[in-house]
Tab-separated table of C-alpha atoms and ligand atoms in Angstrom:
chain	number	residue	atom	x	y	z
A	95	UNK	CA	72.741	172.536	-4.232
A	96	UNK	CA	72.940	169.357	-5.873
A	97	UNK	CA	71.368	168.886	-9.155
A	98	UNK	CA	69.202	166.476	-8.246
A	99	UNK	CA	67.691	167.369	-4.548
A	100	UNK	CA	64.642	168.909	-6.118
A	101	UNK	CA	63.797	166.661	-8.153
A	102	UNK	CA	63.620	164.595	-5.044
A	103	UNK	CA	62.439	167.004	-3.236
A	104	UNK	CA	64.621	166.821	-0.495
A	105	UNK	CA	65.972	169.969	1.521
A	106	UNK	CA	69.525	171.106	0.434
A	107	UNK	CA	71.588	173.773	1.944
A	108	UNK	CA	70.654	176.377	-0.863
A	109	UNK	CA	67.308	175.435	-1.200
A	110	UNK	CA	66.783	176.273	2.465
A	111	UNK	CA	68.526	179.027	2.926
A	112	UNK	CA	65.329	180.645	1.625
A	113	UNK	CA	63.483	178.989	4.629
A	114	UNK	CA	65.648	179.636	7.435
A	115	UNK	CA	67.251	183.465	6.821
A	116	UNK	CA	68.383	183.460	10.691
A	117	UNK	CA	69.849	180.130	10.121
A	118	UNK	CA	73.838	180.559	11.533
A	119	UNK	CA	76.712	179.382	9.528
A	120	UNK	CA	79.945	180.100	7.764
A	121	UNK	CA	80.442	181.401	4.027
A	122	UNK	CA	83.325	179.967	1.890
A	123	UNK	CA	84.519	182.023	-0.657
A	124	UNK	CA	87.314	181.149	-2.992
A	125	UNK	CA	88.687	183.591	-5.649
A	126	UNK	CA	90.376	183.169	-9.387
A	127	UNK	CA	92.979	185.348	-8.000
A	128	UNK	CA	94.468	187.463	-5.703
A	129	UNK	CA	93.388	190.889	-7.532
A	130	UNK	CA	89.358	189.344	-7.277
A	131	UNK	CA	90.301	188.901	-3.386
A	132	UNK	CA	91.568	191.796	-2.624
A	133	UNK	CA	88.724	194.057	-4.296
A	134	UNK	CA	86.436	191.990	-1.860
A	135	UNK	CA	88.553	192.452	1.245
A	136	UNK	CA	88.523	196.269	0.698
A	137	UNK	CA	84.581	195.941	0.493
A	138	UNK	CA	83.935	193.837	3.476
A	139	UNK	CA	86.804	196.215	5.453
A	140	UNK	CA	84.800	199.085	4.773
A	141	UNK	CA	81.465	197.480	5.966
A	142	UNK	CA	83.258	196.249	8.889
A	143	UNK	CA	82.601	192.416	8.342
A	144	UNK	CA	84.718	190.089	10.228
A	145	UNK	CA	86.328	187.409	7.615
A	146	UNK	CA	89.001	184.983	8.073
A	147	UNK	CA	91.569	184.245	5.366
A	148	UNK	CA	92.717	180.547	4.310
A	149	UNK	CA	96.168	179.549	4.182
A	150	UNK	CA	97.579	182.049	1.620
A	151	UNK	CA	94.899	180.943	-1.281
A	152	UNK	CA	92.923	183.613	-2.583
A	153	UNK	CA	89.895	181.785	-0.323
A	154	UNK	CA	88.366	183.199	2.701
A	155	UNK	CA	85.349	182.401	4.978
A	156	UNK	CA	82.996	184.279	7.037
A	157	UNK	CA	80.873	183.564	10.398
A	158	UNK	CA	77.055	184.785	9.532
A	159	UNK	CA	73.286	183.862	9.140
A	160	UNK	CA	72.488	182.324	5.830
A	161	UNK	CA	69.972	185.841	5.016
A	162	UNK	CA	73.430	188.071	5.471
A	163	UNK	CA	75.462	185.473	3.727
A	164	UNK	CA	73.323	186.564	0.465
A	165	UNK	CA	73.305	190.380	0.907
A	166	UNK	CA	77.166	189.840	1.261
A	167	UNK	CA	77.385	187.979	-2.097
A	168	UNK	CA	74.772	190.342	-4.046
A	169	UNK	CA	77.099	193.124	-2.301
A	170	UNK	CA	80.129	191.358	-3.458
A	171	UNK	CA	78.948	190.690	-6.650
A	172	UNK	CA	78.462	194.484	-7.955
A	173	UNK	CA	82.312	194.628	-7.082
A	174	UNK	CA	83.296	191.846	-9.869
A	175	UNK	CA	83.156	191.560	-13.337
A	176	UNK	CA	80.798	189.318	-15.264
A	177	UNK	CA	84.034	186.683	-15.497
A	178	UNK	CA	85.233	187.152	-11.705
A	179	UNK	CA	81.300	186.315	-11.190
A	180	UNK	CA	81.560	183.031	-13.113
A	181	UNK	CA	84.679	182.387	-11.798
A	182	UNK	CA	84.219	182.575	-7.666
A	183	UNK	CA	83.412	179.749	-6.003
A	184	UNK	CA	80.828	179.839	-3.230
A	185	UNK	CA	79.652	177.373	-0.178
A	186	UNK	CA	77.638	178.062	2.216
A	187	UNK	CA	77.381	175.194	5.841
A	188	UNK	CA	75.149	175.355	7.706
A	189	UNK	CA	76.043	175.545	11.844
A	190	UNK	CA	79.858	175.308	13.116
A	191	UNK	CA	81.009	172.156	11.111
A	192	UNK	CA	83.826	172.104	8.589
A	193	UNK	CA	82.823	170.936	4.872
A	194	UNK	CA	82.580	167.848	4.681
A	195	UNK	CA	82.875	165.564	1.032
A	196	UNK	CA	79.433	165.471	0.273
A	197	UNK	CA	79.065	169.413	0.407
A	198	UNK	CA	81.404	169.794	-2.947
A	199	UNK	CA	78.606	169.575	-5.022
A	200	UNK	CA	76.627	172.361	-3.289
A	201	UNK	CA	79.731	174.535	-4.218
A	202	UNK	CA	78.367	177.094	-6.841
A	203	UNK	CA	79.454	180.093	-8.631
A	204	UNK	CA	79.183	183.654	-7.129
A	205	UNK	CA	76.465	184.117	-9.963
A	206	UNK	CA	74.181	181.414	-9.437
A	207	UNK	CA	74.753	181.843	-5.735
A	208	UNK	CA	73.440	184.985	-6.096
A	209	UNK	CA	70.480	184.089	-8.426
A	210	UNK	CA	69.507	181.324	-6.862
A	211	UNK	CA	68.636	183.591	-3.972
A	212	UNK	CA	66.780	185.882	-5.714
A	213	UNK	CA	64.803	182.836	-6.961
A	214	UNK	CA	62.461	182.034	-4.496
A	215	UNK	CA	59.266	182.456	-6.654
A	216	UNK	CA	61.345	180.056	-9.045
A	217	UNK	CA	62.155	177.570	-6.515
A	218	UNK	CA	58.584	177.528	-5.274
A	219	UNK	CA	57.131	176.724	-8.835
A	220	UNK	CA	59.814	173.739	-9.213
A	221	UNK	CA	58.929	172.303	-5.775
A	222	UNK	CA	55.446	172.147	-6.559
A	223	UNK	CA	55.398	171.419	-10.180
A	224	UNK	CA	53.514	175.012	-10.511
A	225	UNK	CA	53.872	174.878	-14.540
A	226	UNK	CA	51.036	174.121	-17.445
A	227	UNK	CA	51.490	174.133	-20.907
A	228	UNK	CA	49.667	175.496	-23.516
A	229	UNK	CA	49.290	174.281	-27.154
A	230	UNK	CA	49.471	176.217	-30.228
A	231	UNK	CA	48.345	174.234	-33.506
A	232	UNK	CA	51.058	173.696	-36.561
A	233	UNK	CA	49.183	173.356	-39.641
A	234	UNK	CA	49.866	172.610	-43.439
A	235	UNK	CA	50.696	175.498	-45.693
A	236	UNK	CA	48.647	174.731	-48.355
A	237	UNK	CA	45.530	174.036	-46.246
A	238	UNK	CA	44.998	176.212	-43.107
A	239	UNK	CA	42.436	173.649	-41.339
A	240	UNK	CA	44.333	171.064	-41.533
A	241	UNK	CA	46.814	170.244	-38.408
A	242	UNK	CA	49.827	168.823	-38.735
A	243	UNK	CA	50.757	168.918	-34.714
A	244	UNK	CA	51.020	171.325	-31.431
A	245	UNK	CA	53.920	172.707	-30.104
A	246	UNK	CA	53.996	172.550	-26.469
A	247	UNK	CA	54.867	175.902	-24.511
A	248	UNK	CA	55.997	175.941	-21.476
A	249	UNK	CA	53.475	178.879	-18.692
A	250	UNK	CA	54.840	179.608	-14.773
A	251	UNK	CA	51.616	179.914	-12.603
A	252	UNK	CA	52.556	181.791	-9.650
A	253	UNK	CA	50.982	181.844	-6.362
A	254	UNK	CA	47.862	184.300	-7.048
A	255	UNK	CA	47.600	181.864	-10.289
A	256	UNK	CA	49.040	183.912	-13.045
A	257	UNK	CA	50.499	182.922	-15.814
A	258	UNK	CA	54.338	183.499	-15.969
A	259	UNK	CA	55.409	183.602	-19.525
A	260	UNK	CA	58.426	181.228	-20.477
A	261	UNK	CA	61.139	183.639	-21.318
A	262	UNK	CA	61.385	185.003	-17.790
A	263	UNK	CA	61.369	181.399	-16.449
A	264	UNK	CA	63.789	180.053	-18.121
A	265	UNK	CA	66.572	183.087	-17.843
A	266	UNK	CA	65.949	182.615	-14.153
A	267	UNK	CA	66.342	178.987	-14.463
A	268	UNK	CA	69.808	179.338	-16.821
A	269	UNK	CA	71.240	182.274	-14.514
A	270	UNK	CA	70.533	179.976	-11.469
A	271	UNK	CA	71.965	176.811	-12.588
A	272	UNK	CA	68.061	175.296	-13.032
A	273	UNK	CA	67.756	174.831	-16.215
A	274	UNK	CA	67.971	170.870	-16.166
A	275	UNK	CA	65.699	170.162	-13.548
A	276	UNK	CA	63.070	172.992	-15.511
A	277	UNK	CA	63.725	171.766	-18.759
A	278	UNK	CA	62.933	168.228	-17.149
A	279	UNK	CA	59.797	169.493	-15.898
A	280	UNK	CA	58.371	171.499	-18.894
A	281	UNK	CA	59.309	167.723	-21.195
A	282	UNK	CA	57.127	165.955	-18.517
A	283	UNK	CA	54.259	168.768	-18.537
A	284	UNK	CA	53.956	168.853	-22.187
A	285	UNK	CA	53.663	164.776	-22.708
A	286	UNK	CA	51.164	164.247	-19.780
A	287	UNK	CA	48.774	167.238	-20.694
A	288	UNK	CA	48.928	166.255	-24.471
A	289	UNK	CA	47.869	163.020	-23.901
A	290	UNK	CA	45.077	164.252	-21.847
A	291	UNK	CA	43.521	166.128	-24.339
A	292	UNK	CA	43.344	163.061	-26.339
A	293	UNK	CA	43.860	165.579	-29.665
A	294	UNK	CA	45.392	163.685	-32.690
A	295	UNK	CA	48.052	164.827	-34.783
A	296	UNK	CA	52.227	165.384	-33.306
A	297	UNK	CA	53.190	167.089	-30.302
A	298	UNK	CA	56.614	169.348	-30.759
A	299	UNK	CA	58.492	169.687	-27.302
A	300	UNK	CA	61.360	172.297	-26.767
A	301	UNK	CA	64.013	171.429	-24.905
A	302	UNK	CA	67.373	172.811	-24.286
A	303	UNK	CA	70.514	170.588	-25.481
A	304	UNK	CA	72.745	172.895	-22.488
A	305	UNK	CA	70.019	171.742	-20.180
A	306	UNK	CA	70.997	167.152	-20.430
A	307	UNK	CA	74.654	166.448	-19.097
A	308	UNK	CA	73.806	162.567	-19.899
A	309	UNK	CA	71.578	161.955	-23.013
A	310	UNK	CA	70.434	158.733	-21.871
A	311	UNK	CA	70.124	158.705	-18.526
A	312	UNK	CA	68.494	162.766	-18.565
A	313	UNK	CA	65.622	161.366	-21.652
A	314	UNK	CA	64.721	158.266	-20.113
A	315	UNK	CA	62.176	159.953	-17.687
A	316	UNK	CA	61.472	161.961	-21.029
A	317	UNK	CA	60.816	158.306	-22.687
A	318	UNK	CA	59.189	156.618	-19.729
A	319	UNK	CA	56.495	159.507	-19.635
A	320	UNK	CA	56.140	159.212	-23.512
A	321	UNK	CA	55.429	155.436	-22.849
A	322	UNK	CA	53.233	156.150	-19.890
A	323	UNK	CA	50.857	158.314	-22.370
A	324	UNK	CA	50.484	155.806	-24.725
A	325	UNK	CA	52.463	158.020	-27.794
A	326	UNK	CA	53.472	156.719	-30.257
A	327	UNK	CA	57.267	157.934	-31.071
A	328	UNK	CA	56.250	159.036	-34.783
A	329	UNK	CA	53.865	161.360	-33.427
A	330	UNK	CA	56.781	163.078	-31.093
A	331	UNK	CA	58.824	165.805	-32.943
A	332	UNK	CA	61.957	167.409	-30.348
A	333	UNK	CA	62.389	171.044	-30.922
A	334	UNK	CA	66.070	172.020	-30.356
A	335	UNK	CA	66.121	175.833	-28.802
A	336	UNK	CA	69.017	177.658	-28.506
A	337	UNK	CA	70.110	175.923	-31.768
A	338	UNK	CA	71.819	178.741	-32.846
A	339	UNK	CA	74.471	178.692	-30.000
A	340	UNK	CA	75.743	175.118	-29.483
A	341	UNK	CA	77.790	175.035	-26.722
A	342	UNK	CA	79.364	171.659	-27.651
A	343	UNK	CA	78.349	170.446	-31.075
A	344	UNK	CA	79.300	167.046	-30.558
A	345	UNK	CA	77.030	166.962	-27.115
A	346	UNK	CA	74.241	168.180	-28.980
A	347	UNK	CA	74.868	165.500	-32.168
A	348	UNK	CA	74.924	162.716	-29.433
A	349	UNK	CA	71.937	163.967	-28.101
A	350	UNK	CA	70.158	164.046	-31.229
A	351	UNK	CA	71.185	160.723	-32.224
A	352	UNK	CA	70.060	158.817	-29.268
A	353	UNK	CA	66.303	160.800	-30.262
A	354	UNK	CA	66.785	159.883	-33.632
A	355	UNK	CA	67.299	156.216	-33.124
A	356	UNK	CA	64.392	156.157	-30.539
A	357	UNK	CA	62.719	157.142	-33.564
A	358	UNK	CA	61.596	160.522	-32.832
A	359	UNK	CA	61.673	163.232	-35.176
A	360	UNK	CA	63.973	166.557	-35.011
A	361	UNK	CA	63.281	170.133	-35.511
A	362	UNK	CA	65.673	172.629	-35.144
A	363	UNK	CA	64.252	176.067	-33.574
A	364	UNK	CA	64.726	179.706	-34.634
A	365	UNK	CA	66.365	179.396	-37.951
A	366	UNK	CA	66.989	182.628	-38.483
A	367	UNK	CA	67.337	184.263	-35.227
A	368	UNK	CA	70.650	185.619	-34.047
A	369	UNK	CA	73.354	184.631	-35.103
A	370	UNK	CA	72.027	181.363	-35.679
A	371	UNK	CA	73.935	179.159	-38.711
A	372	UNK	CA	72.972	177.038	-41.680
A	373	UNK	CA	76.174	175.239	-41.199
A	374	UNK	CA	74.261	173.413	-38.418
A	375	UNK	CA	71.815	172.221	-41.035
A	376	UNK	CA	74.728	169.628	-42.260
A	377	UNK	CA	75.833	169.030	-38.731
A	378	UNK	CA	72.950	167.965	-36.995
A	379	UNK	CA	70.574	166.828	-40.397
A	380	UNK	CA	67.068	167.568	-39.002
A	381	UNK	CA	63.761	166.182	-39.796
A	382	UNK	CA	62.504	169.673	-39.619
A	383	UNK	CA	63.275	173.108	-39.341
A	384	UNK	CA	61.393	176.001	-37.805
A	385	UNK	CA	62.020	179.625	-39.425
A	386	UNK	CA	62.160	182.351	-36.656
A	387	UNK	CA	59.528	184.803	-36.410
A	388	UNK	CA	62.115	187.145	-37.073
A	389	UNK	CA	62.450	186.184	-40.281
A	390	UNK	CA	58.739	185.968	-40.967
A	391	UNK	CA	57.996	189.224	-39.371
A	392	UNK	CA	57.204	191.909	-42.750
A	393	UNK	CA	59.067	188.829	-44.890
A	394	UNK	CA	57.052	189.909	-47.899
A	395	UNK	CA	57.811	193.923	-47.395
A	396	UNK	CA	61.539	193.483	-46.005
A	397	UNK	CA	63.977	192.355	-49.665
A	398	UNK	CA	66.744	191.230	-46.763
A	399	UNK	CA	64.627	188.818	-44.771
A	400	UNK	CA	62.612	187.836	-48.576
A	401	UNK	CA	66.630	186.844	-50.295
A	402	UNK	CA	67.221	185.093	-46.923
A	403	UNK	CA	64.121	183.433	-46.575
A	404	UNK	CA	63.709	182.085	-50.111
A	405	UNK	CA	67.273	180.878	-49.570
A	406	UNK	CA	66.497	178.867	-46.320
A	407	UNK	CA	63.060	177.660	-48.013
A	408	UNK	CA	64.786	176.642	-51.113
A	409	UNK	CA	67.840	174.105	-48.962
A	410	UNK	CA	65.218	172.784	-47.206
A	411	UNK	CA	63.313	171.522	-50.015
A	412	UNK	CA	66.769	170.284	-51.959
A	413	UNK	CA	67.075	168.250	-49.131
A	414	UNK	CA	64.223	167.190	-48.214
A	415	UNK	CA	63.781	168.906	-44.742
A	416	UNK	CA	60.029	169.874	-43.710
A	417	UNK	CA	59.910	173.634	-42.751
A	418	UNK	CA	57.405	175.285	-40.427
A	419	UNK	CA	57.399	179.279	-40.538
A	420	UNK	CA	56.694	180.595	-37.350
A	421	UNK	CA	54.868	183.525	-35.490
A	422	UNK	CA	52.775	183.956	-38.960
A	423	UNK	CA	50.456	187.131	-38.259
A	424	UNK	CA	49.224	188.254	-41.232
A	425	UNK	CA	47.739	187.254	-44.596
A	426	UNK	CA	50.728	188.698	-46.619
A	427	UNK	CA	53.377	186.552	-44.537
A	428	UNK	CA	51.247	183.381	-44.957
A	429	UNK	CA	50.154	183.880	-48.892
A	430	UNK	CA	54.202	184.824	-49.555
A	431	UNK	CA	55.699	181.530	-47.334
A	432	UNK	CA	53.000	179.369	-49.337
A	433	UNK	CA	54.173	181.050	-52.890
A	434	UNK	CA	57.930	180.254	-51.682
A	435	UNK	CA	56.956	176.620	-50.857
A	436	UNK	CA	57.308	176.787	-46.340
A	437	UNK	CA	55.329	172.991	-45.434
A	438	UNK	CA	53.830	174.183	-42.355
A	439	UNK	CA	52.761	177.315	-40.863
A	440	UNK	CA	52.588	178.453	-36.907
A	441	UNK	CA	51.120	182.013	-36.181
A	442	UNK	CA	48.707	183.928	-34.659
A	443	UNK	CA	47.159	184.306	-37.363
A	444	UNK	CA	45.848	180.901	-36.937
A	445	UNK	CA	45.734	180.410	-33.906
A	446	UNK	CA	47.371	181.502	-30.609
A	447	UNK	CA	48.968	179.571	-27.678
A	448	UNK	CA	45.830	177.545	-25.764
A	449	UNK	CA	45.482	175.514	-22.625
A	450	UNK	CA	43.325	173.016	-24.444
A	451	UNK	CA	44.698	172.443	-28.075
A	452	UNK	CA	42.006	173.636	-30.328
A	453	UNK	CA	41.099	171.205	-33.228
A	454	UNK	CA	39.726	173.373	-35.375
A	455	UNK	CA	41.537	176.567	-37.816
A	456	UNK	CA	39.822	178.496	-40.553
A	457	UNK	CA	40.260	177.211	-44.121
A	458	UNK	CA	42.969	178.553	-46.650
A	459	UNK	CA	39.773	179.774	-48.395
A	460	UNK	CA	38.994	182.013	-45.272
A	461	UNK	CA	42.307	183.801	-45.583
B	554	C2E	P1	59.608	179.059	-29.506
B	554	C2E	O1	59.856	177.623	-29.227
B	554	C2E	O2	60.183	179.633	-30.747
B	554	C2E	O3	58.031	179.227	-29.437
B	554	C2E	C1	57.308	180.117	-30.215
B	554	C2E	C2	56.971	181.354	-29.445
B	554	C2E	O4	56.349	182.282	-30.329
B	554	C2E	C3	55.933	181.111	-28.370
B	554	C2E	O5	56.198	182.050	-27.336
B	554	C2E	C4	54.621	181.487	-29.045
B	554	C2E	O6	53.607	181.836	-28.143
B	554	C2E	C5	55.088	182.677	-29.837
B	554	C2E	N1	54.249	182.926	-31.014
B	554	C2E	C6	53.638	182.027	-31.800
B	554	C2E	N2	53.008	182.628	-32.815
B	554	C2E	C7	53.216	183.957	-32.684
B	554	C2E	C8	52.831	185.115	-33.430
B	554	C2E	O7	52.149	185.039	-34.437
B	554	C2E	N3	53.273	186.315	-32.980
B	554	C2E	C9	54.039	186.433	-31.871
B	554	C2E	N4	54.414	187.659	-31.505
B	554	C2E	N5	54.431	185.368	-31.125
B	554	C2E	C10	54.020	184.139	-31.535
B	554	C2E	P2	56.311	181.584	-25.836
B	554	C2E	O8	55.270	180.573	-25.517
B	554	C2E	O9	56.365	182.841	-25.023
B	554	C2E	O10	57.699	180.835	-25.806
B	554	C2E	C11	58.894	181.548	-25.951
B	554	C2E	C12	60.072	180.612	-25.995
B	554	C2E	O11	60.282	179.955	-24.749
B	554	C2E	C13	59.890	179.476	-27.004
B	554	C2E	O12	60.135	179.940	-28.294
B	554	C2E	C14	60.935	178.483	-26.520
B	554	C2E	O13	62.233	178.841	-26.946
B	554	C2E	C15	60.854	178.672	-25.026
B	554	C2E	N6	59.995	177.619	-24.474
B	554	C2E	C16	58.647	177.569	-24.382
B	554	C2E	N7	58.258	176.418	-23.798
B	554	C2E	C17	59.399	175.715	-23.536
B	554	C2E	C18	59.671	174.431	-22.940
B	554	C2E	O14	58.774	173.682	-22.550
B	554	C2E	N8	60.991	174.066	-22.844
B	554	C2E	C19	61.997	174.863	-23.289
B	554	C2E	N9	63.270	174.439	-23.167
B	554	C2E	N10	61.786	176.071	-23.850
B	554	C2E	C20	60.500	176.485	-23.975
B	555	MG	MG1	59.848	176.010	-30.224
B	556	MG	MG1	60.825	179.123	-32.412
């Protein structure tokens, strides 16, 4: 599918195999090598399914409807290994006509292939822009009433109008090879319901570095939607998830400068979680830096996370980067991240995820 169809919302040959299952066609399948082809060719033998092979490449094709092209790939796939998975190439054309140039980009790996059909509830959401966000207040340390900003999470509503919790979204979304166009969406969600609520105070968005091939062009919707609200760009702080696991450090630093020079502000996510690394403190020099709950969890009970923690707190003050402690539910956590100097504070014990950002907490003195 190509990257950019739904955005436009125009029908692509993945995108409709989930509307046309009896839809004929032919499956192209090309292999890393031979071993990968022949473990297939044993499978499809034994099932009886009629493939032709392709001029001595480990590639062959197949005559079927798009709905058996998938139970042959999800059949396939329990054959391979997670890096024959990766590393088959997939295409699926609709009717009797050869590939033609434009269908390249609609080539996909025998893993997304696969999710992406199992991701019809997914698909539906990003077609109709079935997402909200909710807002969860980030307020000073030293003064529980007082709110510094929200952070914007991303919520799936599905058809009977549930709420769909972000993690499951976005593993969909990565395993499927939709992470940029729901990344996109969740930026464009969080900016046009903050300004809504007409709340004062910053707005922190997530988004996923893995998720923008181009900076530039990827964040100018991002920075047209901004504009459109009427934000001001001090007021917009960019959370960077999956911090921890850069896949290309020097995508992510170009990334972060173009933000930086917009003159937003940077926070990096889940310090703390993982595996994730303080080296990336001097690499990507944040405005901001968000300690993982995992960290905070028991901090004042647990003498690991405490050494580790006052360590974190302690660089961040030497050099001048604001901290926020995160996923803060109880008295203890808060009353030992204020002793230890944490700037901000995010937690349940203040106040959970809301559709409407509230703009009131309790006092310090009520804690
Ligand atoms: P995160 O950015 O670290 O967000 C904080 C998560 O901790 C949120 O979960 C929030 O509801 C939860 N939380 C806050 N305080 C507490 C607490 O006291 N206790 C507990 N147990 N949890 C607390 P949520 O909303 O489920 O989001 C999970 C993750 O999904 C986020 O972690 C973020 O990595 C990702 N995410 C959410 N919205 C977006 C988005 O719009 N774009 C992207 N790329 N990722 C998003
Ligand atoms: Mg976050
Ligand atoms: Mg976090």
């Amino acid at each position: 599918m190509s990257k950019t169809s739904l955005n436009n919302k125009t029908c692509t040959c993945r995108h409709t195999a989930r509307c046309h299952a009896k839809e004929a066609g032919k499956l192209f399948v090309w292999f890393p090598v031979e071993h990968t082809l022949k473990k297939v060719i044993n499978s499809l033998q034994q099932c009886a399914v009629k493939y032709e092979l392709i001029h001595d490449k480990p590639m062959l094709s197949l005559d079927c409807k798009i709905g058996q092209a998938q139970e042959i790939a999800s059949r396939v796939g329990q054959l391979l290994t997670p890096i024959e998975l990766k590393e088959t190439q997939v295409l699926f054309i609709r009717g009797t006509i050869q590939p033609q140039l434009q269908d390249f980009s609609d080539i996909a790996s025998l893993q997304q292939f696969i999710k992406f059909t199992q991701s019809d509830w997914l698909l539906e959401m990003l077609e109709k822009e079935k997402f909200t966000s909710y807002f969860q207040p980030i307020v000073s340390m030293k003064n529980t009433s007082q709110i510094y900003g929200y952070e914007a999470l991303l919520r799936g509503i599905d058809a009977q109008g549930n709420l769909i919790p972000p993690a499951q979204i976005i593993e969909s979304a990565t395993e499927a090879g939709l992470l940029p166009q729901l990344d996109r969406i969740a930026r464009l969600s969080s900016i046009a319901q903050f300004s809504r609520h007409q709340v004062s105070g910053k707005v922190f968005i997530n988004f996923s570095p893995t998720a923008l091939y181009d900076p530039v062009s990827c964040l100018r919707s991002t920075v047209e939607a901004i504009n459109r609200a009427g934000i001001s760009y001090e007021r917009v702080v960019f959370e960077v998830v999956e911090s921890d696991t850069p896949q290309d450090l020097e995508h992510l630093k170009a990334v972060l400068k173009y933000y930086r020079d917009a003159g937003f502000a940077i926070a990096l996510d889940d310090i703390g979680s993982g595996y994730s690394s303080l080296n990336l403190l001097h690499q990507l020099r944040p405005d901001l830096i968000k300690l993982d709950m995992e960290l905070t969890r028991n901090v004042h009970l647990d003498p690991y996370k405490a050494a580790i923690t006052e360590k974190v707190l302690e660089i961040a003050q030497q050099l001048n980067i604001l901290t926020v402690a995160e996923g803060i539910e109880c008295i203890d956590e808060l009353n030992w991240l204020r002793e230890r100097g944490a700037t901000f504070a995010q937690g349940y014990l203040i106040a959970k995820p809301s559709p409407i950002p509230v703009n009131e907490t309790l006092a310090t003195s009520s804690f």
